[in-house]
mmCIF file of C-alpha atoms and ligand atoms in Angstrom:
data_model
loop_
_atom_site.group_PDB
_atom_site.id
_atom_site.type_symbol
_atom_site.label_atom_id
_atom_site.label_comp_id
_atom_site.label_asym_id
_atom_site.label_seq_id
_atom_site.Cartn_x
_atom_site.Cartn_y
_atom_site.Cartn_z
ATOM 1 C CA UNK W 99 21.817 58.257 -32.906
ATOM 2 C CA UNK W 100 21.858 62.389 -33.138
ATOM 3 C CA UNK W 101 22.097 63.956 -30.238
ATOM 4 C CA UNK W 102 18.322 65.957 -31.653
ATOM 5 C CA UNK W 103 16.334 64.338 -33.253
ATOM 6 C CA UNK W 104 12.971 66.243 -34.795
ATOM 7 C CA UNK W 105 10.462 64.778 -36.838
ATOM 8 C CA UNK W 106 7.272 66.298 -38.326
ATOM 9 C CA UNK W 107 6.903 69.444 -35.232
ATOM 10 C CA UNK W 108 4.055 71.376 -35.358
ATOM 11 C CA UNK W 109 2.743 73.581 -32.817
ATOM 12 C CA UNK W 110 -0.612 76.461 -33.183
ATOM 13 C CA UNK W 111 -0.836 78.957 -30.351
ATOM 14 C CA UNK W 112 -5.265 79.338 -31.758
ATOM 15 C CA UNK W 113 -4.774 80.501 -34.783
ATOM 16 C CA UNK W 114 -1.300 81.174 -35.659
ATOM 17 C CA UNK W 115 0.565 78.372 -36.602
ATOM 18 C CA UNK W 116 4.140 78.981 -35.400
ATOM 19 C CA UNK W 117 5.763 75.530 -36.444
ATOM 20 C CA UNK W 118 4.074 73.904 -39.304
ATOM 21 C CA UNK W 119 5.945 70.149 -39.584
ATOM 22 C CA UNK W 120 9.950 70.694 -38.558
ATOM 23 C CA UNK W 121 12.612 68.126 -39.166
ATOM 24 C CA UNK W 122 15.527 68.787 -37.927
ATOM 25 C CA UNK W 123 18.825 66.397 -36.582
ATOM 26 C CA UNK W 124 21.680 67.721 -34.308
ATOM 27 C CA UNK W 125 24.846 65.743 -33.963
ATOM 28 C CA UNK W 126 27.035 65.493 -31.166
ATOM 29 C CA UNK W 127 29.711 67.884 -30.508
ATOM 30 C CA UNK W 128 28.401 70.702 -33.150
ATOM 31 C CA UNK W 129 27.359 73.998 -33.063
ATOM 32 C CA UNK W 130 23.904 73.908 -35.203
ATOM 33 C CA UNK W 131 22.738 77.737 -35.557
ATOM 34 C CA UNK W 132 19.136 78.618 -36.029
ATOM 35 C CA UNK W 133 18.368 81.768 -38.129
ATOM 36 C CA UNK W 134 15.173 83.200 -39.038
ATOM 37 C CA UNK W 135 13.417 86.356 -38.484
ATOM 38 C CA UNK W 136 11.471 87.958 -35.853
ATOM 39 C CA UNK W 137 8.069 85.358 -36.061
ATOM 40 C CA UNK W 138 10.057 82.827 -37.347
ATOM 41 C CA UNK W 139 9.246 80.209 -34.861
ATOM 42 C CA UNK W 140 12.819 79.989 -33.457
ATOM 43 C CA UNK W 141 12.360 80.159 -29.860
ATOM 44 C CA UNK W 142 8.880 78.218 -29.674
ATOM 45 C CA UNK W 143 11.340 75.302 -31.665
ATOM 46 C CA UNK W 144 14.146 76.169 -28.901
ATOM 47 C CA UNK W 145 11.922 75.953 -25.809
ATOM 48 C CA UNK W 146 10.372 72.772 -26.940
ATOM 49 C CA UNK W 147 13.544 71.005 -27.123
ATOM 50 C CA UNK W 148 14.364 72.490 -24.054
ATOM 51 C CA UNK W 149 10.990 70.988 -22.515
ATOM 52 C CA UNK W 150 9.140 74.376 -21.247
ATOM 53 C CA UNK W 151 6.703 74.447 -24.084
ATOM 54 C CA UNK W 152 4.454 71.670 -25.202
ATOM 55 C CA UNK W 153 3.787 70.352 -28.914
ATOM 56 C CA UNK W 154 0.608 69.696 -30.734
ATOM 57 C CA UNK W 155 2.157 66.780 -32.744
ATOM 58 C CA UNK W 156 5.657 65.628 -34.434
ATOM 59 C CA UNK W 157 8.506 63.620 -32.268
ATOM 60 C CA UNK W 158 11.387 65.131 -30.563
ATOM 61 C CA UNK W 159 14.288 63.455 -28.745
ATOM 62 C CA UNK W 160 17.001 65.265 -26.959
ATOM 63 C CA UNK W 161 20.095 63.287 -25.323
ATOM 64 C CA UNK W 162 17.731 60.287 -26.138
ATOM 65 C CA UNK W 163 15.446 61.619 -24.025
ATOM 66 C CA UNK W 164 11.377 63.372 -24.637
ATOM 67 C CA UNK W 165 11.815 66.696 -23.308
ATOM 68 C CA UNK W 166 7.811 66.616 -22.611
ATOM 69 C CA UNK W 167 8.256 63.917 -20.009
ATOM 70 C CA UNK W 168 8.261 65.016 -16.075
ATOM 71 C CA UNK W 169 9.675 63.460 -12.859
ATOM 72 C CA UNK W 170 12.647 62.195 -11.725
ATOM 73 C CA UNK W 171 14.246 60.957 -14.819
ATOM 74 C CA UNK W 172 13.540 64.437 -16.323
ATOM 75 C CA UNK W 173 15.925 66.234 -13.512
ATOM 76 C CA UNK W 174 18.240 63.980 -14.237
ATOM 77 C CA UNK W 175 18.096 65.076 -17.880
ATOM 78 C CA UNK W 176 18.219 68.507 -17.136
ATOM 79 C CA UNK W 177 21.294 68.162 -14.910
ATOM 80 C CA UNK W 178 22.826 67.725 -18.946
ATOM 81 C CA UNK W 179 21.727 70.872 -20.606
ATOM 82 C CA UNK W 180 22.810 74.486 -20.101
ATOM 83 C CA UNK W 181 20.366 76.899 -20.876
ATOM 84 C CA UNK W 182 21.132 80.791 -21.669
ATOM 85 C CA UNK W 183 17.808 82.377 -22.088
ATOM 86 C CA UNK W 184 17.071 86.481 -23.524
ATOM 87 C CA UNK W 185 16.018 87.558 -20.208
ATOM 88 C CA UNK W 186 18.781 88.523 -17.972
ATOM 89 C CA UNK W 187 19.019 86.871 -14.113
ATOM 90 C CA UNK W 188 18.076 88.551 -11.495
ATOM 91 C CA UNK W 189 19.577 88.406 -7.750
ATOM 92 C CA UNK W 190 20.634 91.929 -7.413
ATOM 93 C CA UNK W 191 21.660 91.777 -3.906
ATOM 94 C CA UNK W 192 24.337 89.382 -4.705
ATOM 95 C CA UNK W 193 27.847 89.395 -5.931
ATOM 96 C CA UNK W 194 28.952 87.505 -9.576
ATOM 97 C CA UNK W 195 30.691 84.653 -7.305
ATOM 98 C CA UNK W 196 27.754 84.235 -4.964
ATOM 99 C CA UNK W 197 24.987 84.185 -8.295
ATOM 100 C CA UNK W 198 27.138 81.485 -9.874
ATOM 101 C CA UNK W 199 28.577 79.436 -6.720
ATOM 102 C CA UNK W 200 24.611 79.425 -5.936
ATOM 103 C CA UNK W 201 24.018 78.135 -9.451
ATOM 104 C CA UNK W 202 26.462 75.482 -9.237
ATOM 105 C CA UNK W 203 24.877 73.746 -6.271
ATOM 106 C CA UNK W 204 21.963 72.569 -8.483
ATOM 107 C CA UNK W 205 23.836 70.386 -10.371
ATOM 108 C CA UNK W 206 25.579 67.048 -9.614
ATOM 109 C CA UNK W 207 28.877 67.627 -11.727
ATOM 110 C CA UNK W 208 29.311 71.704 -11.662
ATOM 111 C CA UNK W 209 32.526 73.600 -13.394
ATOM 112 C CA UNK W 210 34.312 75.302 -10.844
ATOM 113 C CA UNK W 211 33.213 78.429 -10.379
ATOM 114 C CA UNK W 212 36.484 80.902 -10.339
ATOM 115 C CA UNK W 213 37.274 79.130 -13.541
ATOM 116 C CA UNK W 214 33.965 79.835 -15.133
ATOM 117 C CA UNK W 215 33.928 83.553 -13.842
ATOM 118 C CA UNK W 216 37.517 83.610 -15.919
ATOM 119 C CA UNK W 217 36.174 82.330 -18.935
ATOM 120 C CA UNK W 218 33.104 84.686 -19.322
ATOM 121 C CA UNK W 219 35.608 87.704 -18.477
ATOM 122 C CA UNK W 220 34.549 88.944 -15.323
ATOM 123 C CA UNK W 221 37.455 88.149 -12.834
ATOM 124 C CA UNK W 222 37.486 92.395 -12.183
ATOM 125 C CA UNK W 223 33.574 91.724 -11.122
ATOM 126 C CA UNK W 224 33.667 89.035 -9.163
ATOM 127 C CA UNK W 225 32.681 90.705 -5.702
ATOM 128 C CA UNK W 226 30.313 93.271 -7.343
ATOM 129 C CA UNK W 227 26.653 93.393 -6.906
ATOM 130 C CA UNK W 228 24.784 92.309 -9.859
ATOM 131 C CA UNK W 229 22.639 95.145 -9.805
ATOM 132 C CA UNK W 230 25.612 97.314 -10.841
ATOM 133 C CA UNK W 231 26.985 95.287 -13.412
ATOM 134 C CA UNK W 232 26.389 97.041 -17.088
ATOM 135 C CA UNK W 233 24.040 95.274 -19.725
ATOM 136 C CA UNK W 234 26.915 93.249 -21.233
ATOM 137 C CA UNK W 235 28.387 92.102 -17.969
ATOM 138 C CA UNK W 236 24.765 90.656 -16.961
ATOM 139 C CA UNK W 237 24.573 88.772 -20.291
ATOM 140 C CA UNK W 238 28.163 87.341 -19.536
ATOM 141 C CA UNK W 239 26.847 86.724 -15.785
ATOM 142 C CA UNK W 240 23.882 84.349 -18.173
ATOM 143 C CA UNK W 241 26.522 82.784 -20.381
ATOM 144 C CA UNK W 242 28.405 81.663 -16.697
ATOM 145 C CA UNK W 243 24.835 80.540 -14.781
ATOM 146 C CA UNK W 244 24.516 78.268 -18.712
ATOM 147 C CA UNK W 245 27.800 76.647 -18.290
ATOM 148 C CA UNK W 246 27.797 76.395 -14.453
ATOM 149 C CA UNK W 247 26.661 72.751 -14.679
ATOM 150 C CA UNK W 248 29.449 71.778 -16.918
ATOM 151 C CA UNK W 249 26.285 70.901 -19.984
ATOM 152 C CA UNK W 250 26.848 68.056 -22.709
ATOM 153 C CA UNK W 251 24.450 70.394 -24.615
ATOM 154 C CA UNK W 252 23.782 74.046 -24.476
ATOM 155 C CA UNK W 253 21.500 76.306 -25.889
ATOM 156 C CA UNK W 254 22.181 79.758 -26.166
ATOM 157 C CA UNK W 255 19.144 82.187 -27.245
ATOM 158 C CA UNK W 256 21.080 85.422 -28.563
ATOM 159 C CA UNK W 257 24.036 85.071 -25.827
ATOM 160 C CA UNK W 258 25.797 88.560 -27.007
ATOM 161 C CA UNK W 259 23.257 91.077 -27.472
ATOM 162 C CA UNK W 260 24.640 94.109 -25.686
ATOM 163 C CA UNK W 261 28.527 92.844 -26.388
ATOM 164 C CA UNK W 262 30.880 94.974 -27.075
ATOM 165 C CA UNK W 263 33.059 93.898 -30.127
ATOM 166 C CA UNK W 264 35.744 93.080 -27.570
ATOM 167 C CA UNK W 265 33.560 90.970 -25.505
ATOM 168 C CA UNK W 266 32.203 89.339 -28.563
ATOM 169 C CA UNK W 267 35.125 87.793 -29.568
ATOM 170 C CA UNK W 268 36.301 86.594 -25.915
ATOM 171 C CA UNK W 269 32.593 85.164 -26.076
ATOM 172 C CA UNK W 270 33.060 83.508 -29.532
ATOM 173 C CA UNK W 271 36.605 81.948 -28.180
ATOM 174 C CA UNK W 272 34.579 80.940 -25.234
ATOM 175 C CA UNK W 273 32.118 79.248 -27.548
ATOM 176 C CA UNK W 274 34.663 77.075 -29.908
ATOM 177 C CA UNK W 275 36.443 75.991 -26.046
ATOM 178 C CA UNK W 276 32.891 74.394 -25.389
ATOM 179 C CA UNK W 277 33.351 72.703 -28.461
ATOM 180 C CA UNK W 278 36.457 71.689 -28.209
ATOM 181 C CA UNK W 279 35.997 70.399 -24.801
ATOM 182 C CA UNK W 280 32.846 67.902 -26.133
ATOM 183 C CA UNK W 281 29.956 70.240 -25.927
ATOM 184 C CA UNK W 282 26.838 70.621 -28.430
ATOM 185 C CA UNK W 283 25.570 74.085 -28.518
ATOM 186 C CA UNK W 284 22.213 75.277 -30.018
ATOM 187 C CA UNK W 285 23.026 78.646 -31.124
ATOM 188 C CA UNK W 286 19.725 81.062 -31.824
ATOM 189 C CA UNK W 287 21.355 84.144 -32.961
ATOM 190 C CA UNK W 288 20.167 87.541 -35.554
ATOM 191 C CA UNK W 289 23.838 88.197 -36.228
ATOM 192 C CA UNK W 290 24.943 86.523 -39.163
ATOM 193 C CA UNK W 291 28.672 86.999 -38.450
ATOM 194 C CA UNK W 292 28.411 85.428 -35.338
ATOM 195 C CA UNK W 293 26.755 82.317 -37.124
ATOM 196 C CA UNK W 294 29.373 82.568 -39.746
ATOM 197 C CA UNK W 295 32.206 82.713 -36.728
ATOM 198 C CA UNK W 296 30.611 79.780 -34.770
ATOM 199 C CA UNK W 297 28.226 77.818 -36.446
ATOM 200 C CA UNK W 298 29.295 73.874 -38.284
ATOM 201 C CA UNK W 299 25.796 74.303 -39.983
ATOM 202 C CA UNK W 300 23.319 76.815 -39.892
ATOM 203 C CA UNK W 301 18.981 76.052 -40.102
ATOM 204 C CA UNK W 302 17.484 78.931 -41.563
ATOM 205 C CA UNK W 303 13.613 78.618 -40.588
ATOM 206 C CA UNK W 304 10.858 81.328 -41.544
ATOM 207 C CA UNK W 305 7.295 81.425 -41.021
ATOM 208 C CA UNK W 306 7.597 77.748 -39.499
ATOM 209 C CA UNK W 307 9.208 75.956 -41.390
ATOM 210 C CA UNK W 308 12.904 74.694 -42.381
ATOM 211 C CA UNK W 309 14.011 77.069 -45.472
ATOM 212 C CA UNK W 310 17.621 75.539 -46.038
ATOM 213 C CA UNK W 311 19.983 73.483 -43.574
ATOM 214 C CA UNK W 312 23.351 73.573 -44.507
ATOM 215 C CA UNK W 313 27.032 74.538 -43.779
ATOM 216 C CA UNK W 314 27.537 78.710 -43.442
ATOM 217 C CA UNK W 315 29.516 78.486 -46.515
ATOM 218 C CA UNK W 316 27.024 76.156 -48.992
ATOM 219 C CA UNK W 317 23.908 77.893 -47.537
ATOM 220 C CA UNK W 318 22.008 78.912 -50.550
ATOM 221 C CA UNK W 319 24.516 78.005 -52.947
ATOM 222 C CA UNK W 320 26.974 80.878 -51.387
ATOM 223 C CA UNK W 321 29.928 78.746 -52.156
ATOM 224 C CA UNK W 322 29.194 78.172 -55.728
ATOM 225 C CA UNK W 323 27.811 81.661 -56.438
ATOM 226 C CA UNK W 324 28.995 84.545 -58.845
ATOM 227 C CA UNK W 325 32.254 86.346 -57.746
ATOM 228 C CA UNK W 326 32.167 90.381 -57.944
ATOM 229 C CA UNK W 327 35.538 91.859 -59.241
ATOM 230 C CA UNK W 328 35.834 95.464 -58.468
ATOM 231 C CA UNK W 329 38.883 97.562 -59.760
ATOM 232 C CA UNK W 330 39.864 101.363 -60.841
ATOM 233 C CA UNK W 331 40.144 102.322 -63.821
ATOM 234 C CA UNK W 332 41.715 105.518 -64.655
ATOM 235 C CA UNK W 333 38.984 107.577 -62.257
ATOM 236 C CA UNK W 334 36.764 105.400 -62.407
ATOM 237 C CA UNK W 335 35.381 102.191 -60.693
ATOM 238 C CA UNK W 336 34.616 99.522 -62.280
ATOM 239 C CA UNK W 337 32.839 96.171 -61.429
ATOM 240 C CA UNK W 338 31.972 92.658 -63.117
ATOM 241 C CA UNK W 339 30.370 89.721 -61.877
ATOM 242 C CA UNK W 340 32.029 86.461 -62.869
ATOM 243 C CA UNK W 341 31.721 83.012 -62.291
ATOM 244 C CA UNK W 342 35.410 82.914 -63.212
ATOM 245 C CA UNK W 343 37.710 85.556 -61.195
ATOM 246 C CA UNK W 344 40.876 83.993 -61.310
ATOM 247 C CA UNK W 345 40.574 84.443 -65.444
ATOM 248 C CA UNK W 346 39.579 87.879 -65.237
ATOM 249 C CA UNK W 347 41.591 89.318 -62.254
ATOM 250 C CA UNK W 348 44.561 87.291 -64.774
ATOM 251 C CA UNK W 349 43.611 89.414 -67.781
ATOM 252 C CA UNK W 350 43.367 92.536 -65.874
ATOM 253 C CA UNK W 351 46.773 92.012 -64.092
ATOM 254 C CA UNK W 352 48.145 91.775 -68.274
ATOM 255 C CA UNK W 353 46.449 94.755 -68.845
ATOM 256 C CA UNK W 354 47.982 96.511 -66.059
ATOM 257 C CA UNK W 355 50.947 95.538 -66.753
ATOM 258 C CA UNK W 356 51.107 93.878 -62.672
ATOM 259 C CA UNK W 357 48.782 95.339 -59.753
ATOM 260 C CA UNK W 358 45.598 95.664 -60.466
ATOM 261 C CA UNK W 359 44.484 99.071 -58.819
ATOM 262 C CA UNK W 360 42.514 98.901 -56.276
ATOM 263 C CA UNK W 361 41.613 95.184 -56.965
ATOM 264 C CA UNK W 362 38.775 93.592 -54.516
ATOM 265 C CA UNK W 363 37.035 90.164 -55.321
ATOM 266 C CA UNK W 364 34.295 89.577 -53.238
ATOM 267 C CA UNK W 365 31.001 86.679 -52.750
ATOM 268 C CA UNK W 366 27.955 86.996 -50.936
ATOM 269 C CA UNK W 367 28.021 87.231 -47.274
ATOM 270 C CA UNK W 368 25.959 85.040 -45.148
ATOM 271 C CA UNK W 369 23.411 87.565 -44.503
ATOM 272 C CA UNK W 370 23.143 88.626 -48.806
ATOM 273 C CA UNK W 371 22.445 85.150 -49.061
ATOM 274 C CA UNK W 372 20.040 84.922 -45.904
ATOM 275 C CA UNK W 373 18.085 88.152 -46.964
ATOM 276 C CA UNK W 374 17.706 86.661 -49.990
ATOM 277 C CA UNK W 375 16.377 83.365 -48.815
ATOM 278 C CA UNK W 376 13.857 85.100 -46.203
ATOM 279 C CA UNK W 377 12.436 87.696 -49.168
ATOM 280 C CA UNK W 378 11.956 84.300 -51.710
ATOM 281 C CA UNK W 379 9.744 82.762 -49.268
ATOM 282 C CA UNK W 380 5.863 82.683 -50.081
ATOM 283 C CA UNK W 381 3.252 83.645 -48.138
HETATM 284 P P1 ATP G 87 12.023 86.365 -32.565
HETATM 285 O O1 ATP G 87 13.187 86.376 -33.492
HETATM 286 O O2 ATP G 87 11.222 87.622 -32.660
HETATM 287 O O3 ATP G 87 12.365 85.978 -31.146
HETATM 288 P P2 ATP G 87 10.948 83.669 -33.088
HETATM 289 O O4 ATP G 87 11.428 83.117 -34.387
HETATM 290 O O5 ATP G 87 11.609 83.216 -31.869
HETATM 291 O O6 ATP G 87 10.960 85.254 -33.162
HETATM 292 P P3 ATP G 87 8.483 82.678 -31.902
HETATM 293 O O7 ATP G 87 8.632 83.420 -30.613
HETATM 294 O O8 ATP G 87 8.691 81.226 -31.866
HETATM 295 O O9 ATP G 87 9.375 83.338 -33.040
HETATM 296 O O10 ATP G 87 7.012 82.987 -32.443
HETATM 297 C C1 ATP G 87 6.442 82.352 -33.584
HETATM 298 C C2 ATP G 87 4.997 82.836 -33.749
HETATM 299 O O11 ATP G 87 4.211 82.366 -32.665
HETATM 300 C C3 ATP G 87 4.853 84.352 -33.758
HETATM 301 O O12 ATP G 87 3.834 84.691 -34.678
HETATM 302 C C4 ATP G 87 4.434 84.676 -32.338
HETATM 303 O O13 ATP G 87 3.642 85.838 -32.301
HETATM 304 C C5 ATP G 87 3.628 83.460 -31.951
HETATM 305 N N1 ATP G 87 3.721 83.155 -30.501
HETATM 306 C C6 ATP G 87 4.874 82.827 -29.835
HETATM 307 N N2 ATP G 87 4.600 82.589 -28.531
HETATM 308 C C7 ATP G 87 3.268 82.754 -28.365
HETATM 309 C C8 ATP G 87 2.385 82.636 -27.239
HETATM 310 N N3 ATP G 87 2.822 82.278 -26.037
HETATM 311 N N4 ATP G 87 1.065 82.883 -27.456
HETATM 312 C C9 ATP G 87 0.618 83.244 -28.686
HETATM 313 N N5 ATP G 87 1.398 83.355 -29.785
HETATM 314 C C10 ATP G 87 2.703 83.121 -29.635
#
């Protein structure tokens, strides 16, 4: 069994219908990126499966489990998941080791907690009040309060707005260690890089419904689709699209006699391809 299973989702808030009939499965141990833009219906999806909003119809399983069941067996089930939301915590009056050794008291098998502060890069922090942390320290202070609990699944809802590019990439290493270790993460992100960097497959959802789920490399045909070759000529630069670059970067290497000046080959990126599959969707 997938460790999400979706089936059939819909959900109106009175007239605007934000999920109109989702199907969607998550296996264990990936990272499964949503994309989609602003209205999309990403986060109303997310919080669902993370049981703080309710469905109109459709079935939805997470760790086996129906995240719109309460009680006891519903802690339990939360003790499992990791959740980094947008909004930033809040306990100013405390230091980054208090905030998180706090955290870790509320669930039953918790990391340990000068470890975690390590891995989300703020050992230099760790007695400073969170009020004067910067905007990118408090969003790593999130990412640690997610992981705290040591989660079989995590969901992170844009975990590096306000990165710098440094801190993106210690974040992104973070990310794959998760994985490694056994974790599933549920990635809701607007930067297509970091979906490209992280993600095993990639949902692309818009105006409610599933566009395209597929591998960051296959989505939308990327994998398959025409090459550009770009090279100089004399003073000027030229440029053909090809499905066959090898040929033509061959002929132009005879014709040069060798290097090809200024040679560049290049395919859609992820987001060509994604702003092409949001701007093809009807109304
Ligand atoms: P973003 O990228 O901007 O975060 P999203 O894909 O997460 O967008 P949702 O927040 O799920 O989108 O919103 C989907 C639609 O449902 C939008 O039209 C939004 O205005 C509407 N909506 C979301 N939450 C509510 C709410 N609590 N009450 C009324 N309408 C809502």
């Amino acid at each position: 069994m997938s460790l999400i299973e979706v089936k059939g989702l819909t959900k109106h808030y009175g007239d605007v219908h934000a999920v109109r009939g989702l199907d969607l499965t998550i296996e264990q141990g990936e990272i499964f990126s949503i994309l989609g833009p602003n209205g999309a219906g990403k986060t109303t999806t997310v919080e669902i499966l993370e049981g703080f909003r309710t469905r109109d119809s459709g079935s939805v399983s997470v760790l086996g489990f129906d995240p719109s069941t309460k009680g006891q067996q519903s802690r339990e089930w939360r003790n499992r998941i990791g959740i980094v939301l947008q909004t930033s915590a809040d306990a100013g009056d405390l230091t980054v080791f208090e905030t998180i050794n706090h955290f870790s008291g509320y669930y039953s098998n918790p990391r340990d907690v000068e470890e975690v502060i390590d891995s989300v890069g703020l050992q230099e922090k760790r007695d400073a009040l969170i009020r004067n942390l910067s905007g990118g320290q408090r969003r790593r202070l999130d990412v640690a309060l997610g992981i705290i609990g040591n989660p079989e699944l995590l969901f992170l809802d844009e975990p590096t707005t306000g990165f710098d590019p440094e801190a993106r990439r210690a974040f992104w290493s973070l990310i794959k260690k998760l994985r490694a270790d056994g974790a599933t993460i549920v990635l809701t992100t607007h930067y297509l890089d970091e979906a490209e960097a992280l993600a095993d497959r990639v949902a692309v959802i818009n105006k409610g419904v599933i566009v395209e789920i597929s591998t960051p490399a296959e989505l939308g045909g990327r994998s398959t689709s025409q090459a550009t070759v770009q090279w100089r000529d004399g003073d000027q630069i030229k440029s053909e699209k090809t499905d066959n670059p090898t040929s033509l970067v061959s002929s132009l290497s005879a014709k040069f006699n060798g290097e090809v000046p200024e040679l560049i080959v290049s395919r859609p990126s992820l987001e060509d391809i994604y702003l092409e599959m949001i701007g093809g969707v009807d109304e």
